[in-house]
mmCIF file of C-alpha atoms in Angstrom:
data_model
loop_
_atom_site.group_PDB
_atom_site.id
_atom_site.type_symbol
_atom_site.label_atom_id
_atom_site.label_comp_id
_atom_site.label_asym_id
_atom_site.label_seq_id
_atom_site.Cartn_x
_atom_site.Cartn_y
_atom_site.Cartn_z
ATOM 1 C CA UNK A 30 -83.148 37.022 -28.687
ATOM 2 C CA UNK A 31 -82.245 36.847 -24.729
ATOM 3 C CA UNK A 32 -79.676 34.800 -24.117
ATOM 4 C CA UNK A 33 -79.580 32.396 -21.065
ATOM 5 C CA UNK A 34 -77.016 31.340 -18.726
ATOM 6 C CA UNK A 35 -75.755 27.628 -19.390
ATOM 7 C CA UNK A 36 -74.393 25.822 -16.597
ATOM 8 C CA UNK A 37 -70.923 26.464 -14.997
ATOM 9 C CA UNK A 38 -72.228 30.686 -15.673
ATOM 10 C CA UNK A 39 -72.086 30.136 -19.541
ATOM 11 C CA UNK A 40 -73.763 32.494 -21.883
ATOM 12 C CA UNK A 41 -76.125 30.176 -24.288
ATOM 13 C CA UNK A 42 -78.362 31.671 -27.247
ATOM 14 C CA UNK A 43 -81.158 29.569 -28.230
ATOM 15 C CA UNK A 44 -80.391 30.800 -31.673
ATOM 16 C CA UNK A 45 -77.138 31.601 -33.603
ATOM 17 C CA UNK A 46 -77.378 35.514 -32.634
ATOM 18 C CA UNK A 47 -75.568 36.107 -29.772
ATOM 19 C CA UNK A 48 -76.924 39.154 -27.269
ATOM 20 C CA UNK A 49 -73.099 40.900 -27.876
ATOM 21 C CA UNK A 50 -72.685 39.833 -31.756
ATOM 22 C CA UNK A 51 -71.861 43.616 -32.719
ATOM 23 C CA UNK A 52 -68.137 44.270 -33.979
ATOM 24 C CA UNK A 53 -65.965 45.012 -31.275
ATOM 25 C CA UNK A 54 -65.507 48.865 -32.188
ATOM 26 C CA UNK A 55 -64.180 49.412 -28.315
ATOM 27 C CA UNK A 56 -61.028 47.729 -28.787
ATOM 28 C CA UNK A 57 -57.888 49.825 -29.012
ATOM 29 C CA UNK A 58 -56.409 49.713 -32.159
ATOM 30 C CA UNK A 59 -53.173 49.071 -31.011
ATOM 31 C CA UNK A 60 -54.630 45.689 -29.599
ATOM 32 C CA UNK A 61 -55.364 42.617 -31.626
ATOM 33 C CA UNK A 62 -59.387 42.908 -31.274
ATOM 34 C CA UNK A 63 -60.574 39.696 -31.838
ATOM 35 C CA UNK A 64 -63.319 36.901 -31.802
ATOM 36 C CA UNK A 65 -62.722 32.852 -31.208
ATOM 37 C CA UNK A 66 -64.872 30.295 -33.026
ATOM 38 C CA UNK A 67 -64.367 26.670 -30.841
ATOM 39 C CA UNK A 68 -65.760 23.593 -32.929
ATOM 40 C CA UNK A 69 -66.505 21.458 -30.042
ATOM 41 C CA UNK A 70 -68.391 18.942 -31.561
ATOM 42 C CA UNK A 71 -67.871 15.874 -34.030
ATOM 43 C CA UNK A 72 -68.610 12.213 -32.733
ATOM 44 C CA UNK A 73 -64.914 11.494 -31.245
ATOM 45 C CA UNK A 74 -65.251 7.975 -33.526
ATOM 46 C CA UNK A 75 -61.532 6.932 -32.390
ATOM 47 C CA UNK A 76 -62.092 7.967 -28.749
ATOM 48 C CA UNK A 77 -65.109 5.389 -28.422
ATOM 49 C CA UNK A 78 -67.687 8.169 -29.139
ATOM 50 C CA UNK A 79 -66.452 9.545 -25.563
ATOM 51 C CA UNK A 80 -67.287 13.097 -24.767
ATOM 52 C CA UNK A 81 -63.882 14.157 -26.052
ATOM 53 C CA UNK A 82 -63.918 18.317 -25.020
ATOM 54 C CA UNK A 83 -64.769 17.022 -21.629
ATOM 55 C CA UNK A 84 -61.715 14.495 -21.663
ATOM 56 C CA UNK A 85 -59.145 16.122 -18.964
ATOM 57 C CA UNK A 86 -55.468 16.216 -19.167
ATOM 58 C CA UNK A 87 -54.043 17.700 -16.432
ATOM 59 C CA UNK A 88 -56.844 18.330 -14.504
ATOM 60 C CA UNK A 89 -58.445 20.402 -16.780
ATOM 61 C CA UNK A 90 -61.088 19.296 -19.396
ATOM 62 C CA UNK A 91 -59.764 19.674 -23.186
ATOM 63 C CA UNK A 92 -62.111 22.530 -23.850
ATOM 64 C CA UNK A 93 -61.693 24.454 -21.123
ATOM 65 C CA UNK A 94 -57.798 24.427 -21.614
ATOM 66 C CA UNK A 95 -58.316 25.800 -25.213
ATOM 67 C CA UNK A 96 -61.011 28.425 -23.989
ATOM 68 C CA UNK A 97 -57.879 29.709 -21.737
ATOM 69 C CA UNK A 98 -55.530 30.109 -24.833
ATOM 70 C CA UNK A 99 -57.740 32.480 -26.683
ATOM 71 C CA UNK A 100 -58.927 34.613 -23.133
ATOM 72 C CA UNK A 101 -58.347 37.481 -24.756
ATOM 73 C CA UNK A 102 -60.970 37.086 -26.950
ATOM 74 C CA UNK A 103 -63.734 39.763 -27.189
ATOM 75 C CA UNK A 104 -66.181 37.087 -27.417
ATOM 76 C CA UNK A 105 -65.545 33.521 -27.688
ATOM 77 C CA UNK A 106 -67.925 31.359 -29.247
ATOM 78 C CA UNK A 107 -68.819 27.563 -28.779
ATOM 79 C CA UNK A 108 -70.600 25.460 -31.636
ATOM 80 C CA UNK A 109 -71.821 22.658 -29.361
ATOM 81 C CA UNK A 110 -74.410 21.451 -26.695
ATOM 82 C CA UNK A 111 -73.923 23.825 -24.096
ATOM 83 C CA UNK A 112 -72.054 22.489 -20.482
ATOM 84 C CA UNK A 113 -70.047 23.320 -17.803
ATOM 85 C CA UNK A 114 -67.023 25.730 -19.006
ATOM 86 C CA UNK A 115 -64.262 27.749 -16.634
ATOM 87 C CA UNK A 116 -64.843 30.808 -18.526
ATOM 88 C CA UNK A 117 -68.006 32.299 -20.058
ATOM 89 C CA UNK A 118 -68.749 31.553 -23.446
ATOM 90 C CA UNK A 119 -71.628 32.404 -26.264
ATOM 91 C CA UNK A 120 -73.179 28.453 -27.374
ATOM 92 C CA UNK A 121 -74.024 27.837 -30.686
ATOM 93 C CA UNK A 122 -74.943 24.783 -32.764
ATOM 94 C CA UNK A 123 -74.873 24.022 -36.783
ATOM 95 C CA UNK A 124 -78.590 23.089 -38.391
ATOM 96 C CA UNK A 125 -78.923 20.473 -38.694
ATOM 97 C CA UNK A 126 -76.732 19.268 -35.360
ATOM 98 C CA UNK A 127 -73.908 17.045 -36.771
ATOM 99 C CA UNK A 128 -73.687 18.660 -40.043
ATOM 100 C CA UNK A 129 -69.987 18.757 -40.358
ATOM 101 C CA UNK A 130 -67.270 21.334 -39.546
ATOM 102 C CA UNK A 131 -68.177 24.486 -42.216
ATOM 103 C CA UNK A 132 -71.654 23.878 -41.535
ATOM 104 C CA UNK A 133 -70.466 24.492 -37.810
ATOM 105 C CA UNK A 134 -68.237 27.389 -38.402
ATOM 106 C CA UNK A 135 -70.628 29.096 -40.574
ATOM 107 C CA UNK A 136 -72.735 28.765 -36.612
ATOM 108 C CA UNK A 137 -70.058 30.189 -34.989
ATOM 109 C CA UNK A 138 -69.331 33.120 -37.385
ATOM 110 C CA UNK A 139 -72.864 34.024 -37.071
ATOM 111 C CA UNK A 140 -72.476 34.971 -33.491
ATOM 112 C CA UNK A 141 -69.146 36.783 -33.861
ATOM 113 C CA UNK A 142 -68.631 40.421 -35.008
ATOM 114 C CA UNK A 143 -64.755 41.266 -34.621
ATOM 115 C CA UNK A 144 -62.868 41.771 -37.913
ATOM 116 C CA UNK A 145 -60.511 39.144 -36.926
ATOM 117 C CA UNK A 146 -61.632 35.882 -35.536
ATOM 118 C CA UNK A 147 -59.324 33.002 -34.214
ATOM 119 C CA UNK A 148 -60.646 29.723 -35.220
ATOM 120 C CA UNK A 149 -59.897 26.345 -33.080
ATOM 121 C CA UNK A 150 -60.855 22.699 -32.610
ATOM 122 C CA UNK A 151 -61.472 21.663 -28.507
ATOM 123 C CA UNK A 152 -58.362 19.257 -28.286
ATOM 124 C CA UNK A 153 -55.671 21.168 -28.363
ATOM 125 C CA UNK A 154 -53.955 20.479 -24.929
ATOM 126 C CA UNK A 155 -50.582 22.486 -25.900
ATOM 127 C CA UNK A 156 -52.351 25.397 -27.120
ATOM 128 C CA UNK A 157 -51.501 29.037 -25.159
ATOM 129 C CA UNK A 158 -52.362 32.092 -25.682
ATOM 130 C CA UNK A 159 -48.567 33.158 -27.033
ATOM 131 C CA UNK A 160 -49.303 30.789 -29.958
ATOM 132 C CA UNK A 161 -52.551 32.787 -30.474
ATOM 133 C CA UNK A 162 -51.214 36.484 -30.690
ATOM 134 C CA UNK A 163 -48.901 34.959 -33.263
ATOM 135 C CA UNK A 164 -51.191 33.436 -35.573
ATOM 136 C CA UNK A 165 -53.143 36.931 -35.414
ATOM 137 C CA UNK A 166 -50.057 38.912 -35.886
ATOM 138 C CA UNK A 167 -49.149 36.817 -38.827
ATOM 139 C CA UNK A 168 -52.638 38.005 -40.264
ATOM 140 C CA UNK A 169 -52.355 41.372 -39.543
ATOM 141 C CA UNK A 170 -48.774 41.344 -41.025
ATOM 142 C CA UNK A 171 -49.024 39.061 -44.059
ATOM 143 C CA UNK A 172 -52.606 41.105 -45.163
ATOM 144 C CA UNK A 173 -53.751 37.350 -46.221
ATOM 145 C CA UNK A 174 -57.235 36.047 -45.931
ATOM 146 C CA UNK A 175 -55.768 33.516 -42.658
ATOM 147 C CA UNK A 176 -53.106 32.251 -41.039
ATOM 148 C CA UNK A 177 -53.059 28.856 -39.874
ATOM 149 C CA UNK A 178 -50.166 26.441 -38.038
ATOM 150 C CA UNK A 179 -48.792 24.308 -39.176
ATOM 151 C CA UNK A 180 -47.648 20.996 -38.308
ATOM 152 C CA UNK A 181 -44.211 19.070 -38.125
ATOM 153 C CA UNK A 182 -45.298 16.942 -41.355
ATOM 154 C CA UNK A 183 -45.642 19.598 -43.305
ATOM 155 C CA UNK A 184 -49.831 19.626 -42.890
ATOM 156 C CA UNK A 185 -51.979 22.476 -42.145
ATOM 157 C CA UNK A 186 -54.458 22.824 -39.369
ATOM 158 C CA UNK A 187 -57.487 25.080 -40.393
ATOM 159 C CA UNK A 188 -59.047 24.868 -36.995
ATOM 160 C CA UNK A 189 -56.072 26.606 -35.274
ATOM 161 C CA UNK A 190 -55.697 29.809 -37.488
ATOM 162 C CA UNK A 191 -57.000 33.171 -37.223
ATOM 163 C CA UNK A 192 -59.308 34.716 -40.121
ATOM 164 C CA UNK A 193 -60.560 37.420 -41.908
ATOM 165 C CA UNK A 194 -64.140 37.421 -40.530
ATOM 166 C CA UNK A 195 -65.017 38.813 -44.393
ATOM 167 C CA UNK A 196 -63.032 36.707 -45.733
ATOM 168 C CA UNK A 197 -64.702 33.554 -44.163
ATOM 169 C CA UNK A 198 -68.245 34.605 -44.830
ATOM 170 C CA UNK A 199 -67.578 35.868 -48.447
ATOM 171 C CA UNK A 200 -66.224 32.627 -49.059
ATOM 172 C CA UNK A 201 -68.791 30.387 -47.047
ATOM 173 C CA UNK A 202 -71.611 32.492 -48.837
ATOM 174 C CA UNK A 203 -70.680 31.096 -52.314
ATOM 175 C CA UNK A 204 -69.876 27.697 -51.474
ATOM 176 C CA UNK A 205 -73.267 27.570 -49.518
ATOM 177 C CA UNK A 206 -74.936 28.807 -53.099
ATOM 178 C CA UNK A 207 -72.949 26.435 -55.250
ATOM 179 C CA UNK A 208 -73.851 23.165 -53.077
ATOM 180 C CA UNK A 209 -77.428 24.439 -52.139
ATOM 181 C CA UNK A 210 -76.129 24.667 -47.809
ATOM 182 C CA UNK A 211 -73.270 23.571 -46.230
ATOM 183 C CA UNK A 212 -73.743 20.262 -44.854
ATOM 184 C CA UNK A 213 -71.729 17.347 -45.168
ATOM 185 C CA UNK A 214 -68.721 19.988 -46.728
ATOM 186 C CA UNK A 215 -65.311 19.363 -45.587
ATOM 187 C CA UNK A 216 -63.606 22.809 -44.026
ATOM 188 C CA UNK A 217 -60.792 22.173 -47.029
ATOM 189 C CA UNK A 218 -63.448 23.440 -49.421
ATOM 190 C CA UNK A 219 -63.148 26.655 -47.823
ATOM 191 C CA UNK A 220 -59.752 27.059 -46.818
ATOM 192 C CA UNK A 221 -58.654 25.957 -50.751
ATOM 193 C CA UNK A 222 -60.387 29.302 -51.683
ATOM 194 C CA UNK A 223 -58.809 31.732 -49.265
ATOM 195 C CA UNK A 224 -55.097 33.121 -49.463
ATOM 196 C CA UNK A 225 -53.324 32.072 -46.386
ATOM 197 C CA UNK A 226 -50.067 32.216 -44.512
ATOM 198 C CA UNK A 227 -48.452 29.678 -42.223
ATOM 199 C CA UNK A 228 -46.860 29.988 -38.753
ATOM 200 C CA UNK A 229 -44.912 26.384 -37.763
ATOM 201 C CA UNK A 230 -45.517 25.332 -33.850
ATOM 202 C CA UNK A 231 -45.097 21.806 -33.666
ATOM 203 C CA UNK A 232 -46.310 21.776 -30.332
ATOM 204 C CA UNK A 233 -49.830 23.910 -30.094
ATOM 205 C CA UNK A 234 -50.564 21.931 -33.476
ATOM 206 C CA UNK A 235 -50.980 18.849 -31.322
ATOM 207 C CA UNK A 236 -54.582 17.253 -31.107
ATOM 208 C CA UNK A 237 -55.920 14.069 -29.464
ATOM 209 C CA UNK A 238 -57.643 12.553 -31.803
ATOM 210 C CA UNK A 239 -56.626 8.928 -30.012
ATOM 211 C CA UNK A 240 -56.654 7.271 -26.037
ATOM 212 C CA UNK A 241 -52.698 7.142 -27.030
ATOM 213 C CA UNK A 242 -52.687 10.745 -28.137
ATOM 214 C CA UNK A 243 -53.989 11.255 -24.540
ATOM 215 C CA UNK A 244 -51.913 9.618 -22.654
ATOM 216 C CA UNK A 245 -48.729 11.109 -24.479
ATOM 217 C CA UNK A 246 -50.384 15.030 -23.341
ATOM 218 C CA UNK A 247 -50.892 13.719 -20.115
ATOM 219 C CA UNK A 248 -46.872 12.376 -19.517
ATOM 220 C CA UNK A 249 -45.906 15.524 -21.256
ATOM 221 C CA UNK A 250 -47.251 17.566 -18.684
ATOM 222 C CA UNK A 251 -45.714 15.962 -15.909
ATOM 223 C CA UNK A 252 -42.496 15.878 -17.246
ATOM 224 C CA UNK A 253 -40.061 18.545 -15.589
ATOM 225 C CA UNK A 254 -39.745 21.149 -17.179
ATOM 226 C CA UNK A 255 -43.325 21.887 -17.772
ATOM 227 C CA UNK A 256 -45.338 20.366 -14.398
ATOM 228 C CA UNK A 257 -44.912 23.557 -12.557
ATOM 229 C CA UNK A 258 -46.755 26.050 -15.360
ATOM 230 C CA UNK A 259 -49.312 23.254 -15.863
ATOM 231 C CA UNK A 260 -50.308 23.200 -12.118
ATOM 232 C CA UNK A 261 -50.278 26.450 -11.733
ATOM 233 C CA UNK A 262 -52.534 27.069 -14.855
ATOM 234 C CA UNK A 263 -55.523 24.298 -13.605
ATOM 235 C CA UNK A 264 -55.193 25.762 -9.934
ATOM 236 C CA UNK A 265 -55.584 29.641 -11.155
ATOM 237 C CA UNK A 266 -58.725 27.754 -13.799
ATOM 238 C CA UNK A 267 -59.871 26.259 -10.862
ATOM 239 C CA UNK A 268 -60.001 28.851 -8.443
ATOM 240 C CA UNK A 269 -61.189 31.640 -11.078
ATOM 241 C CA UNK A 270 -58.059 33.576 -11.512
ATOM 242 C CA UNK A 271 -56.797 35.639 -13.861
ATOM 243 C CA UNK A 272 -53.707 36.923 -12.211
ATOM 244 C CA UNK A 273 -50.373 36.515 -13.964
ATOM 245 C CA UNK A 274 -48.228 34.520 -11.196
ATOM 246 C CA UNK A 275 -44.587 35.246 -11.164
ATOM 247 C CA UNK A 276 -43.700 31.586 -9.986
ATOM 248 C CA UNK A 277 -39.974 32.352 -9.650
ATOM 249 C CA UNK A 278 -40.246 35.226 -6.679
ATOM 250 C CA UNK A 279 -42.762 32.604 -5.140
ATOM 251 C CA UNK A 280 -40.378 29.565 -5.166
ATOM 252 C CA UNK A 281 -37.641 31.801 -4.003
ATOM 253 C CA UNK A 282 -39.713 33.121 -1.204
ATOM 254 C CA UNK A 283 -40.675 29.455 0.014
ATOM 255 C CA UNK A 284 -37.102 28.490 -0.335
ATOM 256 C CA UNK A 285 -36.459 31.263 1.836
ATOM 257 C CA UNK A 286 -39.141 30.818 4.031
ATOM 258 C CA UNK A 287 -38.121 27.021 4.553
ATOM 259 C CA UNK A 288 -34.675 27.123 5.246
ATOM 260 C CA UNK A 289 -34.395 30.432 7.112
ATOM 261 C CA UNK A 290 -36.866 29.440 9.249
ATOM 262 C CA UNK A 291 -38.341 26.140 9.360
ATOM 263 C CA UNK A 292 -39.840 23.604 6.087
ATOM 264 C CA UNK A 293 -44.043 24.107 7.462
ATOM 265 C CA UNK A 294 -43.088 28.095 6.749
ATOM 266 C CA UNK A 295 -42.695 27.999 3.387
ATOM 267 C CA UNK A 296 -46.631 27.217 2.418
ATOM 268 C CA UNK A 297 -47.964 28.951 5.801
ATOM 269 C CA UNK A 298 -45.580 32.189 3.816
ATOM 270 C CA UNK A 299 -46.639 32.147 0.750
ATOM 271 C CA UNK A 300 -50.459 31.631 1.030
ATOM 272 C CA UNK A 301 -50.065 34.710 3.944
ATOM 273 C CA UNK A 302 -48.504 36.743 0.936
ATOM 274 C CA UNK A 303 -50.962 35.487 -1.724
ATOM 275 C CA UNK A 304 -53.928 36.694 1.412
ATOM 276 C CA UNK A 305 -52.064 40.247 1.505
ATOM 277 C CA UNK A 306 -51.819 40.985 -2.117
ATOM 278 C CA UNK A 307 -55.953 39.686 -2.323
ATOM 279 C CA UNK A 308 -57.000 42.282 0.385
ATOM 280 C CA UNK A 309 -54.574 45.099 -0.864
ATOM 281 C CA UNK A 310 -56.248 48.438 -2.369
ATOM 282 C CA UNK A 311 -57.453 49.020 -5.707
ATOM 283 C CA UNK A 312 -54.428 48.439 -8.173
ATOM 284 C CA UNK A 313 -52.934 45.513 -6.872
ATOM 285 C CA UNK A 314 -52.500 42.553 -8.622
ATOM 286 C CA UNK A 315 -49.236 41.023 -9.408
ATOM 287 C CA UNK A 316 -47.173 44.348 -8.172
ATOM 288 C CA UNK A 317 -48.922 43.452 -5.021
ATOM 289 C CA UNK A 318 -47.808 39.822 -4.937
ATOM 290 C CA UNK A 319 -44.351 41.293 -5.810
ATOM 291 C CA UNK A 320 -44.645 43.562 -3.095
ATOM 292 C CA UNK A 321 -45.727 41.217 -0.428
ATOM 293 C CA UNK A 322 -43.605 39.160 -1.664
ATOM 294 C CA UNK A 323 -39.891 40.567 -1.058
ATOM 295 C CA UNK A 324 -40.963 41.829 2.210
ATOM 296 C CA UNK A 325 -41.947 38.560 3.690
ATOM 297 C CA UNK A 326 -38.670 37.376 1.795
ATOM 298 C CA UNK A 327 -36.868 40.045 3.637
ATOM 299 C CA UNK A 328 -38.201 39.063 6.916
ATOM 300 C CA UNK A 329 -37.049 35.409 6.505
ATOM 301 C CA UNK A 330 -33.663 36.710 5.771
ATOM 302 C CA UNK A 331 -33.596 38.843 9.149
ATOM 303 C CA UNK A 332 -34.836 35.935 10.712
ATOM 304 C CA UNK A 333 -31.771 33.191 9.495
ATOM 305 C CA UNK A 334 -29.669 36.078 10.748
ATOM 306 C CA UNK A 335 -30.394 36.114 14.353
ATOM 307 C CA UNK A 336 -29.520 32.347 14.290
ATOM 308 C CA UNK A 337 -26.573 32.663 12.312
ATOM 309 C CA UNK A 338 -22.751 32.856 14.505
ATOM 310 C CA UNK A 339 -21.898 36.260 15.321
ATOM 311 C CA UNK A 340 -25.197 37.595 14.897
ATOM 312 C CA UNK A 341 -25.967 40.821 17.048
ATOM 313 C CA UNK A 342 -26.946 40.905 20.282
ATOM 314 C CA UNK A 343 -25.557 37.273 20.722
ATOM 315 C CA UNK A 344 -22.725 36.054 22.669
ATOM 316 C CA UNK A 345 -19.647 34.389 21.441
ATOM 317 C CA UNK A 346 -20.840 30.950 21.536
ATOM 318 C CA UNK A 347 -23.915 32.356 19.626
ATOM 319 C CA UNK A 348 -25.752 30.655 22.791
ATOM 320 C CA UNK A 349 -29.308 32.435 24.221
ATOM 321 C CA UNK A 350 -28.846 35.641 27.008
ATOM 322 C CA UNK A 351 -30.496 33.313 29.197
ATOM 323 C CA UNK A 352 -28.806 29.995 29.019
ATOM 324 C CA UNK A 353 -28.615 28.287 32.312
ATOM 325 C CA UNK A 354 -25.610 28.259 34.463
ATOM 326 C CA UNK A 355 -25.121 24.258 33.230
ATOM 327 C CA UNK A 356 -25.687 24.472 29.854
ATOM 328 C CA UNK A 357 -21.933 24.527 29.004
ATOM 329 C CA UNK A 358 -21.979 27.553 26.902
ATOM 330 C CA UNK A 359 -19.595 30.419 27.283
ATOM 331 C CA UNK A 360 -22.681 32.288 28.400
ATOM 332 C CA UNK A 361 -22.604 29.665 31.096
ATOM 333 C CA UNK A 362 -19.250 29.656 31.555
ATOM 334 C CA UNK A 363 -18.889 33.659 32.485
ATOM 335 C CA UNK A 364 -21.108 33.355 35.001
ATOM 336 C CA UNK A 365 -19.792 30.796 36.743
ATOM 337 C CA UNK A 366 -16.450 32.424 36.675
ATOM 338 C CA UNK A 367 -14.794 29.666 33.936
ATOM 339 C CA UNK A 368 -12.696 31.686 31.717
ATOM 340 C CA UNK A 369 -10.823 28.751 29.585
ATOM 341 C CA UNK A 370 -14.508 27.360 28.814
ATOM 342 C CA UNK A 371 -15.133 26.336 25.079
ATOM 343 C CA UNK A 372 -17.981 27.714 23.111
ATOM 344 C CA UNK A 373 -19.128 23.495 22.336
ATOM 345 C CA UNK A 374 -17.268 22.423 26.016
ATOM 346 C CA UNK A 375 -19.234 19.720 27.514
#
């Protein structure tokens, strides 16, 4: 059927056929061609019945960070009432709504067509995309059915794993005939029949299920040696950009920037070099940022040298050409015919 755009320039099918459900033959084989399945659902019972995929840590709602870890995805599917997203997604929904987790990835399945497909829950704050090539190499590598993380206590997490698409609706197929449909199923009745590896992260595996779980992802964020990725991940979700930043040659630039010339440069620099690398030909990207990058850096660095002692084209005293004839510099001094004068005489 034709599919209709959900707010925030989502993709939304009425039904669960999405309009680009075919297998995603394009792909290069060398390249882990894959689908995502997002349950975003469930009534968030210990959150209050709050909205939880909509909860933000970091500036960024919980589904929309977890929609950035699996970008890659040919297409990404979302088994919930369609909203606002950063990134454009295919809605689904289980039949009847609320009929439990297989019920909802049997949905989701329906509108994906890759032979691999990356299954997740929508409160995963940790969750990045390194974590995801992982879990799909371990699948390509172990030939299992999945492979799912799992957690420090030993547990595993079936809704961060990647699948056999077969695998899943071979499986789902007969449990569906044996209980006459799939509602009310737990997802353990599925994964108990598949063959699956295990890849240990015990921080993607993290999940808010609670207001404390929450508030622990939101300090952990802020502490200091993860605030700057964070920040620059919600800004570049924000703004609608894809490019890889190479924060490093920023900061340095900046630092640059600020102390060869004056503290105001170091933003005014940078967002000049960010404008360059935007408006540069076709081909661009980060090698442009790079680009524009060391040659503003360079031009600091020629600047903090004409200021420096002994730089050329300065006097002794490192004082301007034009210094008055009572300034007290040597400059000064000369042309009033001082000799002995002092480079810092009063």
């Amino acid at each position: 059927m034709t599919a209709q755009r959900a707010p925030g320039g989502a993709v939304t099918a009425a039904s669960n056929t999405a309009p680009n459900a075919a297998p995603n033959e394009a792909s290069s084989a060398t390249e882990a061609a894959y689908d995502a399945v997002v349950l975003a659902g469930g009534g968030a019972r210990r959150l209050g019945g709050v909205d939880k995929p909509g909860v933000r840590v970091g500036g960024r709602a919980l589904l929309d960070r977890v929609l950035g870890a699996c970008s890659g995805a040919g297409t990404t599917v979302v088994v919930a009432a369609p909203r606002p997203t950063a990134r454009p997604v295919v809605w689904a929904r289980e039949e009847p709504a609320g009929a439990g987790p297989l019920a909802a990835l049997d949905a989701g399945l329906r509108c994906a067509g890759a032979e691999w497909v990356v299954v997740l829950s929508a409160d995963l704050p940790f969750l990045g995309e390194p974590t995801v090539r992982r879990l799909l190499a371990a699948l390509r590598d172990s030939g299992a059915d999945g492979a799912v993380l799992r957690d420090p206590g030993g547990r595993d997490q079936p809704l961060v794993a990647a699948y056999r698409r077969a695998s899943l609706r071979r499986e789902i197929g007969v449990l569906a005939a044996e209980h006459d449909g799939l509602t009310g199923l737990p997802l353990r009745s599925l994964t108990a029949r598949l063959e699956l590896t295990r890849v240990a992260d015990a921080v993607a595996s993290f999940d808010c299920d609670t207001w404390d779980d929450i508030a622990a992802a939101r300090a952990r964020i802020r502490e200091h040696g993860h605030v700057l990725d964070e920040w620059i991940s919600a800004v570049k979700d924000e703004l609608g950009i894809e490019l890889d930043v190479d924060t490093g040659l920023l900061l340095d630039l900046a630092r640059d920037a600020a102390h060869g010339v004056a503290r105001p440069a170091a933003p005014l620099t940078t967002f000049l070099v960010g404008y360059a690398a935007a408006t540069a030909a076709a081909g661009g990207g980060p090698k442009a940022v790079a680009d524009a990058a060391r040659k503003a850096a360079a031009l600091a660095v020629r600047w903090a040298e004409e200021s420096a002692p002994g730089a050329e084209g300065e006097t002794a005293a490192g004082a301007a050409p034009d210094a008055g004839p009572g300034s007290g510099s040597a400059s000064g001094a000369a042309r009033d015919g001082r000799s002995d004068a002092r480079p810092d005489a009063g």
